[in-house]
Amino acid sequence: MVTAFDAYDLGGTKLSNRIAMSPMTRNRAHGPGLSPTELNAEYYAQRAGAGLIITEGTQPSVSGQGYINTPGLHSEEQIAGWRKVTDAVHANGGVIFAQLMHTGRIGHPDTLPGDLHPVAPSAVAPGGQIVTDAGQQDMVAPKELTEAEITQIIADFAEAGRNAIAAGFDGVEIHGANGYLVHQFLSSNANLRTDGWGKDIQGKTRFAYEVAAALVEAIGANRVAIRISPGNQYNDIAEENIEELYTALLARLAPLNLAYLHVAESAGRELTTKLRAQWPGTFVLNPGTYPNPTGPDALALIEDGTTDLVAYGALFLANPDLPARLAAGGPFNTPDFSKAYGGDHTGYTDYPTLGA
Ligand code: PHB
């Protein structure tokens, strides 16, 4: 029987186990020009026992930043900062993919430099507020992207992929989940376009496909992955005909031979099972356990074939040596969510390992 603790061949990259660290926003890119620091390198290196680390959402361009103090992958300073992270993770035997996150309409003009304004498929403001340097503020109507701007963002993703490889990453994961730009294109309420980037399922799945295809051309299929969250309404997203939409998306993506498909389960196990059956390659599952963190019992999903890898978020935040703790049956540190987003080393690199 296959177990979570068996090695895995991810398109030629050897993973020491099948336990992944989910992408988690930590808002601590305090180096010059939103670049990662030694502290960020220490945080990821502590977690290198994961078979696969997926970084926090990283903006592929200046305009893709929605949250304060998130890192980017569009400048030399950022590449140099990430190099510290990838070197530290590799020195500890880990594998690390950078998550490329363009937040689209989830953002605020105050967080963007100069006159930049959040952008999206359509000029529809998301409900809700967002943290800015001046505190919580209502989100605003984004600027509707022109076709030329869409083409530019796709090129930005490809360039960020090249930068990720220059920074030493093993690959990149496109953030197609949780209400950010790629998901906005897939949606029925953030994408009201009547051109070839909206209108019907072919149009709505086009942006995700074109970003993936551009990245495959830039850095190779075995270094490109995508995360989706079918049915997730987070960040004020609504989708129609969810199964049809995602079945069409996977049919388009499958021939690209991506490194993996990562599903943040939001609409129940039945849909997950269908997507798993449809996807010809590696499947990574972040099981839907909200509001509880994904627990040790999720490892059974590898044994019964529901998924190839299981991704842990909150439990990895609080337990740097999570695979060892899972192997030992616990105990587990409890995440302190008051220190999840921003701050210093506390609640970041000071969670103890077993026996420490
Ligand atoms: C967040 O910062 O709240 C956040 C970022 C990315 C996600 C989900 C939540 O996918």
Tab-separated table of C-alpha atoms and ligand atoms in Angstrom:
chain	number	residue	atom	x	y	z
A	1	MET	CA	0.000	0.000	0.000
A	2	VAL	CA	1.136	3.513	-0.815
A	3	THR	CA	1.459	5.820	2.195
A	4	ALA	CA	2.027	9.534	2.760
A	5	PHE	CA	5.579	8.755	3.835
A	6	ASP	CA	6.607	7.128	0.550
A	7	ALA	CA	8.739	9.099	-1.889
A	8	TYR	CA	7.086	10.526	-5.005
A	9	ASP	CA	8.376	11.354	-8.475
A	10	LEU	CA	6.911	14.729	-9.424
A	11	GLY	CA	7.719	14.961	-13.121
A	12	GLY	CA	11.344	14.052	-12.488
A	13	THR	CA	11.683	15.932	-9.180
A	14	LYS	CA	12.025	13.542	-6.266
A	15	LEU	CA	9.814	14.317	-3.270
A	16	SER	CA	10.785	12.656	0.014
A	17	ASN	CA	7.136	12.186	0.997
A	18	ARG	CA	3.625	13.035	-0.187
A	19	ILE	CA	2.888	15.760	2.343
A	20	ALA	CA	2.754	19.274	0.872
A	21	MET	CA	2.798	22.638	2.605
A	22	SER	CA	-0.099	24.750	1.335
A	23	PRO	CA	0.491	28.284	0.120
A	24	MET	CA	-0.080	30.701	3.015
A	25	THR	CA	0.046	34.498	2.953
A	26	ARG	CA	2.389	35.686	5.738
A	27	ASN	CA	2.950	39.393	4.856
A	28	ARG	CA	6.569	39.481	5.990
A	29	ALA	CA	8.475	40.433	2.812
A	30	HIS	CA	10.456	43.135	4.584
A	31	GLY	CA	13.496	43.137	2.277
A	32	PRO	CA	14.134	45.965	-0.212
A	33	GLY	CA	11.370	46.278	-2.820
A	34	LEU	CA	9.160	43.584	-1.230
A	35	SER	CA	11.890	40.950	-1.391
A	36	PRO	CA	12.229	37.956	0.946
A	37	THR	CA	14.709	38.119	3.829
A	38	GLU	CA	16.840	35.731	5.911
A	39	LEU	CA	13.856	35.410	8.271
A	40	ASN	CA	11.660	34.202	5.404
A	41	ALA	CA	14.429	31.761	4.403
A	42	GLU	CA	14.545	30.425	7.968
A	43	TYR	CA	10.751	29.927	8.015
A	44	TYR	CA	10.710	27.901	4.807
A	45	ALA	CA	13.912	25.992	5.644
A	46	GLN	CA	12.338	24.900	8.943
A	47	ARG	CA	9.537	23.309	6.893
A	48	ALA	CA	11.762	21.559	4.320
A	49	GLY	CA	10.669	18.162	5.671
A	50	ALA	CA	7.584	18.626	3.505
A	51	GLY	CA	7.685	16.574	0.329
A	52	LEU	CA	6.734	19.810	-1.437
A	53	ILE	CA	6.593	23.401	-0.159
A	54	ILE	CA	4.329	25.824	-2.009
A	55	THR	CA	5.156	29.410	-1.087
A	56	GLU	CA	2.833	32.176	-0.072
A	57	GLY	CA	1.130	33.984	-2.940
A	58	THR	CA	3.753	36.017	-4.800
A	59	GLN	CA	2.799	38.790	-7.201
A	60	PRO	CA	4.030	38.320	-10.779
A	61	SER	CA	3.882	42.075	-11.390
A	62	VAL	CA	3.547	45.334	-9.478
A	63	SER	CA	-0.173	45.542	-10.252
A	64	GLY	CA	-0.806	42.015	-8.969
A	65	GLN	CA	-0.285	42.953	-5.309
A	66	GLY	CA	-3.427	43.036	-3.189
A	67	TYR	CA	-2.051	42.727	0.319
A	68	ILE	CA	0.585	44.642	2.236
A	69	ASN	CA	4.112	43.242	2.574
A	70	THR	CA	3.635	40.323	0.184
A	71	PRO	CA	6.678	39.362	-1.901
A	72	GLY	CA	6.963	39.617	-5.664
A	73	LEU	CA	8.897	37.851	-8.414
A	74	HIS	CA	9.316	40.693	-10.872
A	75	SER	CA	12.588	42.385	-9.860
A	76	GLU	CA	16.271	41.511	-9.405
A	77	GLU	CA	16.001	42.299	-5.682
A	78	GLN	CA	13.147	39.833	-5.329
A	79	ILE	CA	14.998	37.139	-7.279
A	80	ALA	CA	17.995	37.613	-4.973
A	81	GLY	CA	15.761	37.449	-1.896
A	82	TRP	CA	14.048	34.275	-3.067
A	83	ARG	CA	17.455	32.741	-3.818
A	84	LYS	CA	18.140	32.806	-0.060
A	85	VAL	CA	14.886	30.909	0.484
A	86	THR	CA	15.408	28.250	-2.196
A	87	ASP	CA	19.048	27.674	-1.180
A	88	ALA	CA	18.026	27.187	2.462
A	89	VAL	CA	15.201	24.794	1.553
A	90	HIS	CA	17.378	22.777	-0.831
A	91	ALA	CA	20.177	22.600	1.754
A	92	ASN	CA	17.653	20.885	4.040
A	93	GLY	CA	16.584	18.442	1.317
A	94	GLY	CA	13.303	20.135	0.402
A	95	VAL	CA	11.517	20.952	-2.848
A	96	ILE	CA	9.831	24.339	-3.310
A	97	PHE	CA	7.394	25.798	-5.843
A	98	ALA	CA	6.579	29.529	-5.907
A	99	GLN	CA	2.897	30.363	-5.953
A	100	LEU	CA	2.175	33.106	-8.482
A	101	MET	CA	-0.788	35.125	-7.245
A	102	HIS	CA	-2.261	38.101	-9.099
A	103	THR	CA	-5.001	39.337	-6.776
A	104	GLY	CA	-6.971	41.216	-9.466
A	105	ARG	CA	-9.906	43.067	-7.893
A	106	ILE	CA	-8.943	41.960	-4.370
A	107	GLY	CA	-6.780	44.899	-3.411
A	108	HIS	CA	-6.784	48.622	-2.864
A	109	PRO	CA	-5.270	51.663	-4.641
A	110	ASP	CA	-3.532	52.615	-1.364
A	111	THR	CA	-1.478	49.403	-1.462
A	112	LEU	CA	-0.345	49.969	-5.058
A	113	PRO	CA	2.385	52.470	-6.023
A	114	GLY	CA	1.624	55.661	-7.926
A	115	ASP	CA	-1.661	55.826	-9.774
A	116	LEU	CA	-2.090	52.059	-10.103
A	117	HIS	CA	-5.558	50.722	-9.483
A	118	PRO	CA	-6.761	47.122	-8.996
A	119	VAL	CA	-7.728	45.424	-12.277
A	120	ALA	CA	-10.181	42.649	-13.116
A	121	PRO	CA	-12.127	41.107	-16.001
A	122	SER	CA	-14.986	43.542	-15.297
A	123	ALA	CA	-15.438	46.724	-13.257
A	124	VAL	CA	-17.408	45.064	-10.461
A	125	ALA	CA	-16.389	45.873	-6.893
A	126	PRO	CA	-16.096	42.871	-4.600
A	127	GLY	CA	-18.035	43.117	-1.388
A	128	GLY	CA	-15.938	43.414	1.733
A	129	GLN	CA	-12.916	45.166	3.154
A	130	ILE	CA	-9.167	44.706	2.885
A	131	VAL	CA	-6.229	45.587	5.116
A	132	THR	CA	-4.203	48.589	3.919
A	133	ASP	CA	-1.471	50.612	5.628
A	134	ALA	CA	-4.289	52.880	6.847
A	135	GLY	CA	-6.263	49.952	8.292
A	136	GLN	CA	-9.332	48.120	6.965
A	137	GLN	CA	-10.964	49.815	3.974
A	138	ASP	CA	-13.810	48.946	1.633
A	139	MET	CA	-12.657	47.406	-1.621
A	140	VAL	CA	-13.329	49.500	-4.723
A	141	ALA	CA	-14.496	48.866	-8.269
A	142	PRO	CA	-11.520	47.576	-10.284
A	143	LYS	CA	-10.555	48.818	-13.733
A	144	GLU	CA	-11.789	46.536	-16.502
A	145	LEU	CA	-8.817	45.014	-18.299
A	146	THR	CA	-8.331	45.741	-21.996
A	147	GLU	CA	-7.314	42.885	-24.265
A	148	ALA	CA	-3.816	44.380	-24.496
A	149	GLU	CA	-3.586	44.476	-20.699
A	150	ILE	CA	-4.710	40.851	-20.447
A	151	THR	CA	-1.970	39.876	-22.896
A	152	GLN	CA	0.539	41.829	-20.803
A	153	ILE	CA	-0.487	40.063	-17.576
A	154	ILE	CA	-0.065	36.676	-19.263
A	155	ALA	CA	3.434	37.781	-20.325
A	156	ASP	CA	4.080	38.928	-16.731
A	157	PHE	CA	3.209	35.446	-15.438
A	158	ALA	CA	5.635	33.900	-17.945
A	159	GLU	CA	8.367	36.332	-16.916
A	160	ALA	CA	7.709	35.620	-13.229
A	161	GLY	CA	8.105	31.920	-14.059
A	162	ARG	CA	11.496	32.588	-15.625
A	163	ASN	CA	12.407	34.671	-12.583
A	164	ALA	CA	11.339	31.814	-10.300
A	165	ILE	CA	13.710	29.445	-12.075
A	166	ALA	CA	16.475	32.088	-11.884
A	167	ALA	CA	15.782	32.266	-8.139
A	168	GLY	CA	16.257	28.511	-7.788
A	169	PHE	CA	12.649	27.352	-7.483
A	170	ASP	CA	11.729	23.836	-8.578
A	171	GLY	CA	8.598	25.188	-10.249
A	172	VAL	CA	5.627	27.529	-9.942
A	173	GLU	CA	1.983	27.089	-9.003
A	174	ILE	CA	-0.557	29.397	-10.652
A	175	HIS	CA	-3.044	30.648	-8.052
A	176	GLY	CA	-6.335	29.894	-9.789
A	177	ALA	CA	-8.305	29.667	-6.538
A	178	ASN	CA	-9.953	31.662	-3.765
A	179	GLY	CA	-11.314	34.604	-5.708
A	180	TYR	CA	-8.106	36.087	-7.125
A	181	LEU	CA	-7.561	37.117	-10.766
A	182	VAL	CA	-7.606	33.693	-12.449
A	183	HIS	CA	-10.665	32.699	-10.437
A	184	GLN	CA	-12.296	36.056	-11.253
A	185	PHE	CA	-12.089	35.171	-14.940
A	186	LEU	CA	-13.736	31.794	-14.216
A	187	SER	CA	-16.573	33.383	-12.260
A	188	SER	CA	-20.024	34.556	-13.231
A	189	ASN	CA	-20.055	37.688	-11.039
A	190	ALA	CA	-16.539	39.156	-11.523
A	191	ASN	CA	-16.416	38.376	-15.244
A	192	LEU	CA	-19.280	39.985	-17.172
A	193	ARG	CA	-17.286	40.254	-20.406
A	194	THR	CA	-18.941	39.578	-23.707
A	195	ASP	CA	-15.688	39.080	-25.637
A	196	GLY	CA	-13.501	35.983	-25.966
A	197	TRP	CA	-12.333	36.321	-22.338
A	198	GLY	CA	-15.812	35.884	-20.885
A	199	LYS	CA	-19.276	35.229	-22.245
A	200	ASP	CA	-19.225	31.417	-22.221
A	201	ILE	CA	-17.254	28.589	-20.651
A	202	GLN	CA	-14.687	28.699	-23.427
A	203	GLY	CA	-14.119	32.383	-22.724
A	204	LYS	CA	-14.089	32.053	-18.938
A	205	THR	CA	-11.510	29.242	-18.980
A	206	ARG	CA	-9.313	30.995	-21.523
A	207	PHE	CA	-7.251	33.147	-19.131
A	208	ALA	CA	-6.317	30.200	-16.883
A	209	TYR	CA	-5.379	28.191	-19.953
A	210	GLU	CA	-3.343	30.960	-21.583
A	211	VAL	CA	-1.416	31.686	-18.367
A	212	ALA	CA	-0.597	27.993	-17.987
A	213	ALA	CA	0.373	27.626	-21.656
A	214	ALA	CA	2.635	30.699	-21.523
A	215	LEU	CA	4.364	29.382	-18.412
A	216	VAL	CA	4.811	25.935	-19.966
A	217	GLU	CA	6.473	27.546	-22.945
A	218	ALA	CA	8.660	29.700	-20.679
A	219	ILE	CA	9.913	27.100	-18.186
A	220	GLY	CA	8.607	23.648	-19.177
A	221	ALA	CA	5.513	21.673	-18.240
A	222	ASN	CA	7.088	19.760	-15.354
A	223	ARG	CA	7.703	23.069	-13.562
A	224	VAL	CA	4.182	24.479	-13.874
A	225	ALA	CA	1.179	23.644	-11.679
A	226	ILE	CA	-2.190	25.211	-10.909
A	227	ARG	CA	-4.391	25.481	-7.838
A	228	ILE	CA	-8.175	25.697	-8.154
A	229	SER	CA	-11.037	25.895	-5.648
A	230	PRO	CA	-14.261	24.938	-7.440
A	231	GLY	CA	-17.287	26.320	-5.644
A	232	ASN	CA	-15.359	28.479	-3.192
A	233	GLN	CA	-17.224	31.732	-2.572
A	234	TYR	CA	-14.341	33.357	-0.669
A	235	ASN	CA	-13.616	36.914	-1.827
A	236	ASP	CA	-17.168	37.338	-3.086
A	237	ILE	CA	-16.950	34.865	-5.974
A	238	ALA	CA	-19.941	33.187	-7.609
A	239	GLU	CA	-19.712	30.492	-10.267
A	240	GLU	CA	-22.358	28.907	-12.451
A	241	ASN	CA	-22.472	25.246	-13.493
A	242	ILE	CA	-19.457	24.458	-11.374
A	243	GLU	CA	-18.947	20.889	-12.524
A	244	GLU	CA	-19.287	21.814	-16.188
A	245	LEU	CA	-16.942	24.787	-15.764
A	246	TYR	CA	-14.147	22.856	-14.093
A	247	THR	CA	-14.530	19.794	-16.275
A	248	ALA	CA	-14.043	22.109	-19.271
A	249	LEU	CA	-11.041	23.766	-17.613
A	250	LEU	CA	-9.366	20.436	-16.855
A	251	ALA	CA	-10.037	19.199	-20.391
A	252	ARG	CA	-8.159	22.260	-21.674
A	253	LEU	CA	-5.313	21.989	-19.180
A	254	ALA	CA	-4.748	18.229	-19.358
A	255	PRO	CA	-2.838	18.204	-22.700
A	256	LEU	CA	-0.314	20.661	-21.213
A	257	ASN	CA	1.038	17.861	-18.935
A	258	LEU	CA	1.415	20.160	-15.933
A	259	ALA	CA	3.432	19.105	-12.877
A	260	TYR	CA	0.269	18.821	-10.802
A	261	LEU	CA	-3.290	19.967	-10.240
A	262	HIS	CA	-3.917	21.298	-6.725
A	263	VAL	CA	-7.523	21.292	-5.552
A	264	ALA	CA	-8.535	23.350	-2.519
A	265	GLU	CA	-11.686	21.369	-1.831
A	266	SER	CA	-14.669	23.650	-1.427
A	267	ALA	CA	-17.677	21.914	-2.973
A	268	GLY	CA	-17.499	18.463	-1.426
A	269	ARG	CA	-15.744	15.168	-2.004
A	270	GLU	CA	-17.954	14.053	-4.874
A	271	LEU	CA	-16.666	16.784	-7.176
A	272	THR	CA	-13.097	16.168	-6.014
A	273	THR	CA	-13.425	12.509	-6.972
A	274	LYS	CA	-14.725	13.434	-10.432
A	275	LEU	CA	-11.884	15.893	-11.028
A	276	ARG	CA	-9.359	13.338	-9.810
A	277	ALA	CA	-10.742	10.768	-12.248
A	278	GLN	CA	-10.550	13.277	-15.090
A	279	TRP	CA	-7.017	14.555	-14.378
A	280	PRO	CA	-4.308	12.422	-15.999
A	281	GLY	CA	-1.409	13.691	-13.874
A	282	THR	CA	-0.429	14.306	-10.275
A	283	PHE	CA	-3.249	15.386	-7.967
A	284	VAL	CA	-2.669	17.424	-4.802
A	285	LEU	CA	-5.602	17.806	-2.430
A	286	ASN	CA	-6.149	20.331	0.308
A	287	PRO	CA	-9.198	18.676	1.861
A	288	GLY	CA	-12.125	20.849	2.860
A	289	THR	CA	-12.007	20.795	6.652
A	290	TYR	CA	-12.800	24.448	7.446
A	291	PRO	CA	-13.093	25.689	10.189
A	292	ASN	CA	-10.880	22.891	11.506
A	293	PRO	CA	-7.304	22.546	10.261
A	294	THR	CA	-6.726	19.495	8.070
A	295	GLY	CA	-5.743	16.729	10.501
A	296	PRO	CA	-3.765	13.472	10.507
A	297	ASP	CA	-6.720	11.437	9.230
A	298	ALA	CA	-6.380	13.186	5.827
A	299	LEU	CA	-3.338	10.995	5.135
A	300	ALA	CA	-5.760	8.116	4.520
A	301	LEU	CA	-6.754	9.959	1.318
A	302	ILE	CA	-3.362	8.992	-0.103
A	303	GLU	CA	-3.746	5.368	0.954
A	304	ASP	CA	-7.190	5.008	-0.643
A	305	GLY	CA	-6.149	6.773	-3.862
A	306	THR	CA	-8.325	9.877	-3.453
A	307	THR	CA	-5.165	11.929	-4.069
A	308	ASP	CA	-1.422	11.610	-4.675
A	309	LEU	CA	-0.378	14.314	-2.191
A	310	VAL	CA	-2.184	15.998	0.706
A	311	ALA	CA	-1.560	19.703	1.371
A	312	TYR	CA	-1.601	21.037	4.937
A	313	GLY	CA	-1.994	24.736	5.712
A	314	ALA	CA	-2.591	25.770	9.323
A	315	LEU	CA	-0.952	22.678	10.772
A	316	PHE	CA	2.227	23.371	8.760
A	317	LEU	CA	2.200	26.985	9.906
A	318	ALA	CA	2.331	25.837	13.536
A	319	ASN	CA	4.410	22.671	13.143
A	320	PRO	CA	7.660	23.145	11.213
A	321	ASP	CA	8.363	19.407	11.536
A	322	LEU	CA	4.853	18.372	10.523
A	323	PRO	CA	5.749	15.170	8.600
A	324	ALA	CA	7.708	13.870	11.624
A	325	ARG	CA	4.799	14.708	13.911
A	326	LEU	CA	2.320	13.019	11.568
A	327	ALA	CA	4.545	9.934	11.503
A	328	ALA	CA	4.669	9.961	15.322
A	329	GLY	CA	0.916	10.505	15.632
A	330	GLY	CA	1.393	13.979	17.172
A	331	PRO	CA	1.313	15.995	19.320
A	332	PHE	CA	0.681	19.160	17.307
A	333	ASN	CA	1.238	22.833	18.149
A	334	THR	CA	-1.825	25.049	17.757
A	335	PRO	CA	-1.624	27.862	15.180
A	336	ASP	CA	-1.860	31.412	16.531
A	337	PHE	CA	-3.922	33.131	13.832
A	338	SER	CA	-3.412	36.548	15.457
A	339	LYS	CA	0.178	36.293	14.150
A	340	ALA	CA	-0.615	34.744	10.775
A	341	TYR	CA	-0.595	37.939	8.731
A	342	GLY	CA	2.438	40.159	9.252
A	343	GLY	CA	4.731	40.890	12.164
A	344	ASP	CA	8.136	39.572	13.164
A	345	HIS	CA	9.555	36.135	13.977
A	346	THR	CA	6.943	35.492	16.662
A	347	GLY	CA	4.227	33.194	15.424
A	348	TYR	CA	6.457	32.611	12.381
A	349	THR	CA	9.787	30.920	13.088
A	350	ASP	CA	9.359	30.269	16.829
A	351	TYR	CA	7.048	27.236	16.769
A	352	PRO	CA	8.944	24.395	18.482
A	353	THR	CA	9.864	21.088	16.878
A	354	LEU	CA	9.192	17.766	18.610
A	355	GLY	CA	11.480	17.305	21.552
A	356	ALA	CA	12.704	20.905	21.433
B	1	PHB	C1	-5.359	35.840	2.368
B	1	PHB	O1	-4.337	36.508	2.454
B	1	PHB	O2	-6.330	36.040	3.099
B	1	PHB	C2	-5.436	34.771	1.380
B	1	PHB	C3	-4.509	34.747	0.351
B	1	PHB	C4	-4.590	33.741	-0.584
B	1	PHB	C5	-5.575	32.798	-0.482
B	1	PHB	C6	-6.483	32.811	0.536
B	1	PHB	C7	-6.409	33.814	1.483
B	1	PHB	O3	-5.631	31.848	-1.393
